Short mmCIF file of C-alpha atoms and ligand atoms in Angstrom, two decimals:
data_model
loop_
_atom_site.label_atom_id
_atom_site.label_comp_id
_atom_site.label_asym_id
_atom_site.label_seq_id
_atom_site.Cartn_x
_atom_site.Cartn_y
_atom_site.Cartn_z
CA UNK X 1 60.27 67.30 77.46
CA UNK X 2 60.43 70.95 78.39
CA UNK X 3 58.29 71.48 81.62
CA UNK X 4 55.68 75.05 80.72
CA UNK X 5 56.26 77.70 83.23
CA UNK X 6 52.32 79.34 83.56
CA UNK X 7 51.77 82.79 84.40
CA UNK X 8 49.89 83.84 86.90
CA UNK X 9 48.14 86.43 88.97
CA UNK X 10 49.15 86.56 92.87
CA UNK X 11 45.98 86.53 94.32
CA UNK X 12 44.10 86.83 98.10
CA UNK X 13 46.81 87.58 101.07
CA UNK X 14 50.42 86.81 100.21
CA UNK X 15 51.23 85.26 103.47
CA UNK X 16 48.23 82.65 102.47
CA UNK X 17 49.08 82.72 98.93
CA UNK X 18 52.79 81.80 99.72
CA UNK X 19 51.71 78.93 102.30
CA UNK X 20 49.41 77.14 99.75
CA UNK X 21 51.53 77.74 96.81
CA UNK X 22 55.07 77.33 98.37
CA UNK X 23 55.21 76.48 101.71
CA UNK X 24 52.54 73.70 101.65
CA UNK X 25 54.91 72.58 98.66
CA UNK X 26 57.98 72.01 100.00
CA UNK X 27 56.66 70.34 102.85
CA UNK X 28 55.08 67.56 100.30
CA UNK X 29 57.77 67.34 98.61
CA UNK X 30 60.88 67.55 101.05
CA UNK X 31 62.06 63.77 100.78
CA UNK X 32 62.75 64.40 97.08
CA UNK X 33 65.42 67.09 97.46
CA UNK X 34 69.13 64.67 97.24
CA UNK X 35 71.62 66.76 99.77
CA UNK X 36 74.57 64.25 99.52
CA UNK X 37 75.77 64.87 96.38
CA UNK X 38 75.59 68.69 94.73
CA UNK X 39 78.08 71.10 93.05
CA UNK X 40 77.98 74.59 94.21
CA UNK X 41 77.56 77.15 91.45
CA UNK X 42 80.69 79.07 91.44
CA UNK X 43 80.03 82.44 92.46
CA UNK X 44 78.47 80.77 95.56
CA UNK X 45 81.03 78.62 96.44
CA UNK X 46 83.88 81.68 95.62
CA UNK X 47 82.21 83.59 98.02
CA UNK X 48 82.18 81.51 101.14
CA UNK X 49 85.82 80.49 100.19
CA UNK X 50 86.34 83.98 100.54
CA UNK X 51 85.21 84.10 104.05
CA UNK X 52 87.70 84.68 107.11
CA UNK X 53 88.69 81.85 109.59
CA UNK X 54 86.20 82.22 112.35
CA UNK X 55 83.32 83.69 110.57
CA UNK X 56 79.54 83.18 111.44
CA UNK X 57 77.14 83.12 109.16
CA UNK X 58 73.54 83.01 107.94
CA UNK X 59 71.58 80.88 104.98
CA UNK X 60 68.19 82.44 104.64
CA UNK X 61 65.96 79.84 103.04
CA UNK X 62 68.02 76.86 103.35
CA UNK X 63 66.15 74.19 102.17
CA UNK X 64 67.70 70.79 102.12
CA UNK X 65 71.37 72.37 103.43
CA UNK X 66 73.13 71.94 99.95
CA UNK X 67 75.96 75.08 101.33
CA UNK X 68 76.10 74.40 104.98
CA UNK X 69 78.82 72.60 104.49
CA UNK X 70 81.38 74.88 102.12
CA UNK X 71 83.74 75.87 101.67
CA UNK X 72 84.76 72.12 100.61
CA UNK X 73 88.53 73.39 100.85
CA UNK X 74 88.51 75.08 104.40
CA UNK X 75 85.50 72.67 106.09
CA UNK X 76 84.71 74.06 109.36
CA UNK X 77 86.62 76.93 109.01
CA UNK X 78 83.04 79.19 109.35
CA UNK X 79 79.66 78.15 110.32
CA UNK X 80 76.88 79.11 108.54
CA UNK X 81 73.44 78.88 109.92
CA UNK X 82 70.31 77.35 108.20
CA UNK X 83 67.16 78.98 108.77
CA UNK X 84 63.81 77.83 106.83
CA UNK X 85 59.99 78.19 106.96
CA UNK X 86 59.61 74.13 105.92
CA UNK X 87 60.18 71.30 108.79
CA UNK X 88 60.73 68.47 106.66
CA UNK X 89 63.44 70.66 104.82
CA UNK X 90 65.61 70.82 107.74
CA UNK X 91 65.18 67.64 108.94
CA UNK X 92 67.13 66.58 105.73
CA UNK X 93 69.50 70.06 106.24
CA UNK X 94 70.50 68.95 109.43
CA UNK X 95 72.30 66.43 108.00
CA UNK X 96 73.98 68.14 104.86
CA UNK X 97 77.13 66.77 103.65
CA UNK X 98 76.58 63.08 105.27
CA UNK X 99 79.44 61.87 107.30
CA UNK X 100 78.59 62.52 111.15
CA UNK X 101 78.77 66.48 110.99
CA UNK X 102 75.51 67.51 111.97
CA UNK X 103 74.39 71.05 111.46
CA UNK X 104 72.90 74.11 113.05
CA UNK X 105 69.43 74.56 111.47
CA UNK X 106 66.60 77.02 113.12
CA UNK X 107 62.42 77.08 111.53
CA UNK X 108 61.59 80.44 111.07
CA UNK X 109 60.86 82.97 108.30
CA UNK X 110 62.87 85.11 105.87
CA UNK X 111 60.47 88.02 106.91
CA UNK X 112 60.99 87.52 110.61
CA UNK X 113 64.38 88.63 112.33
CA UNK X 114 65.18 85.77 115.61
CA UNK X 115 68.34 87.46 115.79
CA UNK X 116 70.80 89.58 117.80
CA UNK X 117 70.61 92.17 115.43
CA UNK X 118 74.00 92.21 113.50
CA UNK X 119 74.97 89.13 115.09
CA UNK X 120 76.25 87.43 111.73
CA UNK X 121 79.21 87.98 110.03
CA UNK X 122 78.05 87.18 106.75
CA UNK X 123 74.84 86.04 105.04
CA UNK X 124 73.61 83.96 101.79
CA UNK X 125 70.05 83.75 100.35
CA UNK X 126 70.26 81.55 97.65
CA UNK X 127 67.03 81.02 95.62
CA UNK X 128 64.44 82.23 98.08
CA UNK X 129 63.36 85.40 97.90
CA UNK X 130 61.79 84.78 94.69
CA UNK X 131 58.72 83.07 96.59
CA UNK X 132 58.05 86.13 97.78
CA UNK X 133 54.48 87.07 96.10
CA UNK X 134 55.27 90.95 96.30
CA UNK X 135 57.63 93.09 95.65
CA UNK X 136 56.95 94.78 99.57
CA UNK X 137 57.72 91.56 100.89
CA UNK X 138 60.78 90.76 98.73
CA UNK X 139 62.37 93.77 100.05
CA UNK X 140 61.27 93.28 103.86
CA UNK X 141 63.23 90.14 103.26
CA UNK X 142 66.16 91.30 101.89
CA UNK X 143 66.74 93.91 104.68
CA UNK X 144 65.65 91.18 107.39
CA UNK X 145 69.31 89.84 105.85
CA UNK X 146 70.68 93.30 105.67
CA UNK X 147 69.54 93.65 109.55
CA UNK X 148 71.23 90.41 110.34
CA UNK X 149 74.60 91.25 110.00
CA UNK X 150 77.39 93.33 111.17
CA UNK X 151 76.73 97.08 110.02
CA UNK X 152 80.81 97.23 110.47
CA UNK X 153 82.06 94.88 107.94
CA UNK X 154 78.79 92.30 107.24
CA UNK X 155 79.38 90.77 103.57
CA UNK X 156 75.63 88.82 101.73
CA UNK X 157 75.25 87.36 98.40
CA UNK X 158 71.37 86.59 97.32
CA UNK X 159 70.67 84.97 94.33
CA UNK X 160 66.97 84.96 92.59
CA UNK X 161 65.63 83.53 89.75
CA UNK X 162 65.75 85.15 86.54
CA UNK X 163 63.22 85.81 83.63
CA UNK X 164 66.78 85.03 81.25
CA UNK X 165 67.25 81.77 81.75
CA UNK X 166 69.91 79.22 80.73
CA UNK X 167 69.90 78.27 77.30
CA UNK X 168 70.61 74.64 78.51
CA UNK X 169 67.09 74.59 80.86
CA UNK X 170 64.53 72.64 79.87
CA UNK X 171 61.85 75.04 81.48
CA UNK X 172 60.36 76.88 78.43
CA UNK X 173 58.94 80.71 79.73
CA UNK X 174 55.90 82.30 78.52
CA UNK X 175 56.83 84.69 75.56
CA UNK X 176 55.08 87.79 76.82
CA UNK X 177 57.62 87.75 79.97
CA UNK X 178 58.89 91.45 79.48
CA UNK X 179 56.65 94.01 80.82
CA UNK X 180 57.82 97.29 80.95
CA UNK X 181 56.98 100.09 83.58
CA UNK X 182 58.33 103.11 83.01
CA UNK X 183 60.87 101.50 81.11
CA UNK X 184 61.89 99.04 84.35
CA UNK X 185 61.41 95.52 83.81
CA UNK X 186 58.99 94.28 86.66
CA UNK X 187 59.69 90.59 86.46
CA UNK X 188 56.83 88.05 86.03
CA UNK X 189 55.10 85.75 88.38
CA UNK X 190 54.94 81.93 87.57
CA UNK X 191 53.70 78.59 88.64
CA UNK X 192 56.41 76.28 88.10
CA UNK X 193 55.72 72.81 88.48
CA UNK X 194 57.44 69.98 90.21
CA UNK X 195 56.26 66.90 89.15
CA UNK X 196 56.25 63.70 91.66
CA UNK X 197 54.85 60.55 90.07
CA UNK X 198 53.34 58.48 92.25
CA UNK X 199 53.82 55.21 93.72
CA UNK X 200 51.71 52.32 91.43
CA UNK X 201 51.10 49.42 92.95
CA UNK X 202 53.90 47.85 91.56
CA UNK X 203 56.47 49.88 91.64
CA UNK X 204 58.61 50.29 88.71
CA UNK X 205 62.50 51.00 88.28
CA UNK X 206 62.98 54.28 89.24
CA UNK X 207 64.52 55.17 85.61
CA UNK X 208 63.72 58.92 86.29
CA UNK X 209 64.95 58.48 90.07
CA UNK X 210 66.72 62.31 91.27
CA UNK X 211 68.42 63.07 88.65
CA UNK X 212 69.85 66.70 88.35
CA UNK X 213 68.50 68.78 85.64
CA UNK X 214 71.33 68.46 82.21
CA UNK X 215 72.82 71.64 82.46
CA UNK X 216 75.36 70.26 85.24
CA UNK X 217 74.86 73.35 87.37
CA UNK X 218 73.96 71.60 90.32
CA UNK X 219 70.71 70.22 92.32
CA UNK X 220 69.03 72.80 92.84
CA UNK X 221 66.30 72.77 90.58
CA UNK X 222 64.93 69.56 89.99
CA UNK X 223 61.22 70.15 88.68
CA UNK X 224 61.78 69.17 85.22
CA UNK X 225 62.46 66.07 86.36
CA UNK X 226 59.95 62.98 87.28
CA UNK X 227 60.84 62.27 90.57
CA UNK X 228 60.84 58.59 91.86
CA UNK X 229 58.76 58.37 95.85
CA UNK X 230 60.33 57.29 98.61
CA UNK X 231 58.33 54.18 99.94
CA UNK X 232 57.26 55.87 102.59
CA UNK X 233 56.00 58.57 100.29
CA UNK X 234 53.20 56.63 99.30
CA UNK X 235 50.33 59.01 100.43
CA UNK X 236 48.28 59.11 97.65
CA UNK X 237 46.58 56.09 96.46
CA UNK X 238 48.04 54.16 92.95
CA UNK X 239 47.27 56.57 90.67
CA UNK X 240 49.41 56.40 88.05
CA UNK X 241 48.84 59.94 87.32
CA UNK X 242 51.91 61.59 88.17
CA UNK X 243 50.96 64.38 90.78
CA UNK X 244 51.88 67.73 89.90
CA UNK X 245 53.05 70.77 92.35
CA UNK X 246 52.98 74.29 90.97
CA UNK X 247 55.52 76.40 92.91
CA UNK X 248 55.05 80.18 92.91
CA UNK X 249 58.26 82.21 91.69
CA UNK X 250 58.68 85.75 91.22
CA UNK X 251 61.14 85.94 88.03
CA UNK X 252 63.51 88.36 88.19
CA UNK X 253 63.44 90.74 85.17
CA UNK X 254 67.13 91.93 85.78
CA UNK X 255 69.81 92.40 88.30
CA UNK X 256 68.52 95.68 88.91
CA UNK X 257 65.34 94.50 90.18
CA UNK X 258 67.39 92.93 92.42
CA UNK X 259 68.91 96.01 93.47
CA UNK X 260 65.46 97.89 93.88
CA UNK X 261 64.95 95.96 96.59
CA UNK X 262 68.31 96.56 97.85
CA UNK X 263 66.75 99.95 98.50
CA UNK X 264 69.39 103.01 98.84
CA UNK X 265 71.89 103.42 101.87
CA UNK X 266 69.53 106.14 103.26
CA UNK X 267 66.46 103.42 103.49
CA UNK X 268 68.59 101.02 105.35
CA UNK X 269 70.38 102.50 107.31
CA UNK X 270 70.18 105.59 109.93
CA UNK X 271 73.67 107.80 109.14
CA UNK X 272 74.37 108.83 112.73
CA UNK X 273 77.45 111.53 111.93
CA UNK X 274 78.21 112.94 115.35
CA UNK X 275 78.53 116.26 115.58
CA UNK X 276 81.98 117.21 115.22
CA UNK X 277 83.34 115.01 113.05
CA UNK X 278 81.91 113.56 110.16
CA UNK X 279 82.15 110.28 111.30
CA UNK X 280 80.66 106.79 112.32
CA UNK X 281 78.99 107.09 108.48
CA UNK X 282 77.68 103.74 107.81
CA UNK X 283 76.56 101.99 104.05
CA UNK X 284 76.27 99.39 101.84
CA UNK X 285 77.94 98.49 98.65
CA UNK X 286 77.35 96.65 96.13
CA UNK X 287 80.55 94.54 95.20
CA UNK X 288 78.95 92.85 92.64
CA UNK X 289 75.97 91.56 90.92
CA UNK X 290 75.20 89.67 87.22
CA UNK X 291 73.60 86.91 86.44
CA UNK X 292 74.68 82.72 86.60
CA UNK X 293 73.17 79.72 85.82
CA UNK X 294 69.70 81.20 85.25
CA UNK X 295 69.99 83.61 88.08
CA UNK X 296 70.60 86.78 88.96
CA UNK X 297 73.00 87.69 91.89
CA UNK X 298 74.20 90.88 94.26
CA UNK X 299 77.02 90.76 96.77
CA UNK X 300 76.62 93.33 99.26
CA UNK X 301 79.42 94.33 101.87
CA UNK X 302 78.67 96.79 104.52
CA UNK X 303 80.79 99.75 105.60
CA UNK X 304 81.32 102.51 108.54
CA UNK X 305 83.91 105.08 108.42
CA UNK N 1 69.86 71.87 116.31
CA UNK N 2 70.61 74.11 119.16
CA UNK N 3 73.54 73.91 120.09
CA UNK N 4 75.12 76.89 122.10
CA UNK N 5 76.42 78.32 118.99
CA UNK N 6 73.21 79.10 117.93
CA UNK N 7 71.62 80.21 120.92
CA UNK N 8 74.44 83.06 121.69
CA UNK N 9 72.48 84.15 118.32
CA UNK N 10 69.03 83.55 118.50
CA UNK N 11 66.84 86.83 120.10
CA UNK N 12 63.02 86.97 120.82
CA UNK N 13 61.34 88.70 117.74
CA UNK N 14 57.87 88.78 119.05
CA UNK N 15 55.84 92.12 118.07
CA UNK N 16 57.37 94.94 120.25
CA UNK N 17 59.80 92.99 122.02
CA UNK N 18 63.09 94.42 121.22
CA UNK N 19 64.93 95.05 124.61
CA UNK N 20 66.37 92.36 127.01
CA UNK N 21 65.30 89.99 124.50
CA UNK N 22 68.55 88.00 124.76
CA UNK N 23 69.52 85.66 125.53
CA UNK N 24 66.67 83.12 125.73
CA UNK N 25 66.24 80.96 128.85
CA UNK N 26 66.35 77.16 128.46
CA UNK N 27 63.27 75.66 129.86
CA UNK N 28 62.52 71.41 130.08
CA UNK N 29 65.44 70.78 128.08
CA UNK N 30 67.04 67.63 127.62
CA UNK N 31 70.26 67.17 125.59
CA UNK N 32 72.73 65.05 124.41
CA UNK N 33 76.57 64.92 123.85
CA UNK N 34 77.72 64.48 120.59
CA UNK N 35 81.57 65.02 119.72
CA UNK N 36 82.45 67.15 116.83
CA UNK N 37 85.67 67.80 114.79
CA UNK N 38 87.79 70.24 117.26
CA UNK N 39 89.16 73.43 115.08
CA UNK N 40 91.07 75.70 116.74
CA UNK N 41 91.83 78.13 114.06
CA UNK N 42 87.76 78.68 113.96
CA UNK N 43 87.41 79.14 117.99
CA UNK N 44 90.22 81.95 117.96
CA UNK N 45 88.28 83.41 114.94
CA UNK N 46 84.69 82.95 116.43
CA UNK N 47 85.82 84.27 120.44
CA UNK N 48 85.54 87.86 119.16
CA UNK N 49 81.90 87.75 118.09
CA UNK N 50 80.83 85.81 121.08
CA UNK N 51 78.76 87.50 123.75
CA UNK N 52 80.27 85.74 126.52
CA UNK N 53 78.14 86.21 129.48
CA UNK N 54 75.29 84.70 127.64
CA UNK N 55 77.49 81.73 126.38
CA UNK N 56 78.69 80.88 130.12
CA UNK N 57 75.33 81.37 131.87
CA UNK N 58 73.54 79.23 129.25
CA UNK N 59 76.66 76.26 129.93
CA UNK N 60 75.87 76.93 133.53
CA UNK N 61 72.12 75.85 132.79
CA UNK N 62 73.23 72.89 131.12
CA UNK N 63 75.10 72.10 133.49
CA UNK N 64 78.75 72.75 132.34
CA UNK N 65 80.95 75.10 134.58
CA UNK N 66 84.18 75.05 132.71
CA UNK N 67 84.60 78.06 130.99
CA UNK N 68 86.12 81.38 132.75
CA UNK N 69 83.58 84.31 133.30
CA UNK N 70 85.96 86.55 130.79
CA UNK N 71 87.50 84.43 128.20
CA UNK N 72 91.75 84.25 128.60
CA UNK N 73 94.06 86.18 127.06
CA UNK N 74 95.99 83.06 126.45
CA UNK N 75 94.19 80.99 124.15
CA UNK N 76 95.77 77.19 124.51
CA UNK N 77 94.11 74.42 123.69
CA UNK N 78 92.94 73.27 127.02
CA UNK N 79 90.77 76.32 127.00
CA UNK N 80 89.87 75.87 123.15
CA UNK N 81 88.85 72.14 123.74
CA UNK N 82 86.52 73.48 126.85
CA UNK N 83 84.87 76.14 124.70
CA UNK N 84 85.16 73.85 121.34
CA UNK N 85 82.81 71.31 124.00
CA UNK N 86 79.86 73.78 124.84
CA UNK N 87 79.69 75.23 121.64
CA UNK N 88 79.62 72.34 119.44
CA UNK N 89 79.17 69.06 121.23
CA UNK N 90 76.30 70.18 123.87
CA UNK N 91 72.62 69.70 121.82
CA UNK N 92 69.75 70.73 122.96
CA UNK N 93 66.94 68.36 121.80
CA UNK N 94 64.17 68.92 123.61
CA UNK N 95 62.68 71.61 125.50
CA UNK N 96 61.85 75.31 125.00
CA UNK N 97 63.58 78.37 125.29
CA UNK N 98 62.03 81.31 126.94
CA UNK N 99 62.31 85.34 126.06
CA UNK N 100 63.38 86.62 129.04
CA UNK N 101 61.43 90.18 128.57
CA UNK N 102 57.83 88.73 127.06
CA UNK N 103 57.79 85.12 128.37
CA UNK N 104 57.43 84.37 124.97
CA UNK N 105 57.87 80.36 124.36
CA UNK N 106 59.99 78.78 121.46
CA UNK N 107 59.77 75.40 121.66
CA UNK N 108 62.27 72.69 120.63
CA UNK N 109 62.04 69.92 119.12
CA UNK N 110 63.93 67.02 117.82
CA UNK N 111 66.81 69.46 118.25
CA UNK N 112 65.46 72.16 115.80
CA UNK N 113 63.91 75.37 117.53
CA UNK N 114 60.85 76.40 116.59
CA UNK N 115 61.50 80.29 115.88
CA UNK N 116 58.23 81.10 113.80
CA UNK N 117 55.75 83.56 115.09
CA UNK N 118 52.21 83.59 114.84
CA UNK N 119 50.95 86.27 112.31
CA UNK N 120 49.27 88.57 115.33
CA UNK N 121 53.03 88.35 117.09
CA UNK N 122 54.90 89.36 113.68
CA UNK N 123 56.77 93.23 115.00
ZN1 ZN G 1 60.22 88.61 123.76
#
């Protein structure tokens, strides 16, 4: 049963917008996310393979911890960082992986900066940005991740949604999903619903129980699917109704919307050429970007010379 | 969690504080020792990006003494396993950690620090 995306109009202030229509969300329904068992998509798990012995680095939005523990090949060999804006999240983060590794989560926001600035190594943002409700904020976001690592040699990959979306997915997008400013594709906003049935009195099997959506490319989005409550989820009453939660997402309209808010060198950076040489440049490049699994994705490495 | 790891990281962000911001100052803390898988190829990696006077005064407040106010040139593995110890096995669960510059307070709890800002202290 394909699951309607709905469009809609980002009203009032963002920062309240975002709390009732994604933060509140994620809170509720935390306990549903499964951490233990997941397969990376593979230009996320290529890139932290990628990553040198001894690196540090940052997940901005981490929900439930799915890539704390990569690479699988190398464990332990870097540390990445989870940072998110919901609690109950990283209480299940903390644990990512199972076994008796524990890891280092922090509660904070993608648009704040807790930092030493340029104090990571490397950074991932995987499916966060787009709950960002406007294009201002996505951007403040992106260079809060740009800010966080090492001007010298700092490598980030962020992935966001896309309006082109997996033939496999069972989420079925509004048709009018194109619009066109001065011939740039803007993206479109959505409510995208998770659905959580609810406890009856009785409860039944949980046929539906966490499964991952059919397209095998990992856990991450599990909307589509009814999800089974925990017991101690049971919160609501015995409605049989199954409660619905409509997340906010910015679609991407391509992967260079994605790099619009990757801004230009200039933006991001202060060149600081000293006076006799041309030296101590500093920049960013782009080392890759396309789209996966429904997403779109830039790598970014940063450079001085 | 916060372990040390983290805190040689974590700076206040408060609105206009962005000078002698780090590193944070435990306050009321209470941890526990947990051991954790000892890698030595990811210490000698990690020492580099360290900023070591914040790492050893933050053991010292926890009460571990064992690391060397510069880190050694030789790196064997009786210094490794000392560092490997107050980085990873040291957790902070409860407590607070205070901005040394704006007294600003981030508490902790259940061993996850509370880094969110109210909207009036968003820089
Ligand atoms: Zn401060």
């Amino acid at each position: 049963m394909p699951t309607a995306v709905t469009p809609v109009i980002v009203s009032d202030n963002p920062q309240i917008y975002e709390d009732a229509h994604v933060h509140a969300i994620y809170e509720e329904i935390a306990p549903h996310f499964s951490s233990t068992r997941y397969k990376p998509w593979p230009v996320i798990a290529q890139f932290l393979s990628s990553l040198p012995t001894g690196w540090i680095g940052l997940d901005s939005g981490t929900g439930n911890g799915k890539y704390l523990p990569l690479p699988l090949e190398r464990p332990g060999s870097v540390w990445t960082i989870g940072l998110d804006r919901s609690r109950n999240l990283l209480g299940i983060a903390r644990n990512a992986g199972g076994g008796e590794a524990s890891r280092e989560v922090v509660w904070g926001d993608v648009l704040g900066l807790p930092w030493r600035r340029g104090a990571f190594d490397y950074a991932i943002s995987i499916a966060t940005i787009h709950h960002l409700s406007t294009h201002a904020r996505r951007k403040v976001a992106v260079q809060r991740i740009i800010e966080s690592i090492s001007p010298v040699h700092g490598r980030a990959l962020i992935y966001v949604w896309a309006i082109e979306q997996d033939e496999l997915s069972k989420r079925s997008i509004p048709s009018e999903q194109s619009d066109e400013l001065n011939g740039q594709s803007k993206g479109q906003d959505v409510f995208v619903p998770w659905v959580l049935s609810q406890m009856s009195s009785k409860p039944k099997p949980s046929a539906k129980s966490s499964r991952t959506r059919s397209n095998g490319s990992g856990s991450t989005y599990q909307e589509e699917e009814a999800v089974s409550p925990s017991p101690e989820d049971n919160t609501t009453g015995t409605s049989e109704k199954p409660a619905v939660f409509n997340r906010y997402y910015h679609m991407f309209a391509q992967a260079n919307e994605l790099g619009l808010v990757i801004g230009s060198p200039h933006e991001l950076r202060v060149e600081s050429p000293d006076s006799k040489h041309i030296r101590n440049m500093t920049g960013i490049d782009i080392v890759q970007d396309g789209w996966e699994r429904s997403n779109y994705y830039v790598e970014i490495r940063c450079w001085r010379k | 969690m916060v372990r040390l790891i983290t805190h040689n990281l974590l700076a206040c962000h408060a609105k206009g504080c962005t000078s002698n911001n780090f590193p944070l100052q435990f306050k009321d803390i209470q941890i526990e020792l947990r051991e954790a898988e000892f890698n030595p190829d990811f210490l000698r990696g990690f020492i580099p990006r360290i900023e070591w006077g914040a790492l050893t005064d933050a053991a010292r407040q926890l009460g571990d003494t064992s690391l060397p106010s510069e880190p050694p040139d030789m790196l064997d593995d009786d210094f490794l396993q000392k560092l490997h110890h107050v980085l990873l096995e040291i957790h902070v669960e409860e407590g607070a950690m205070v901005c040394p510059n704006c007294g600003h307070v981030y508490p902790i709890s259940n061993g996850i620090p509370n880094m969110l800002l109210a909207e009036h202290e968003i820089g």
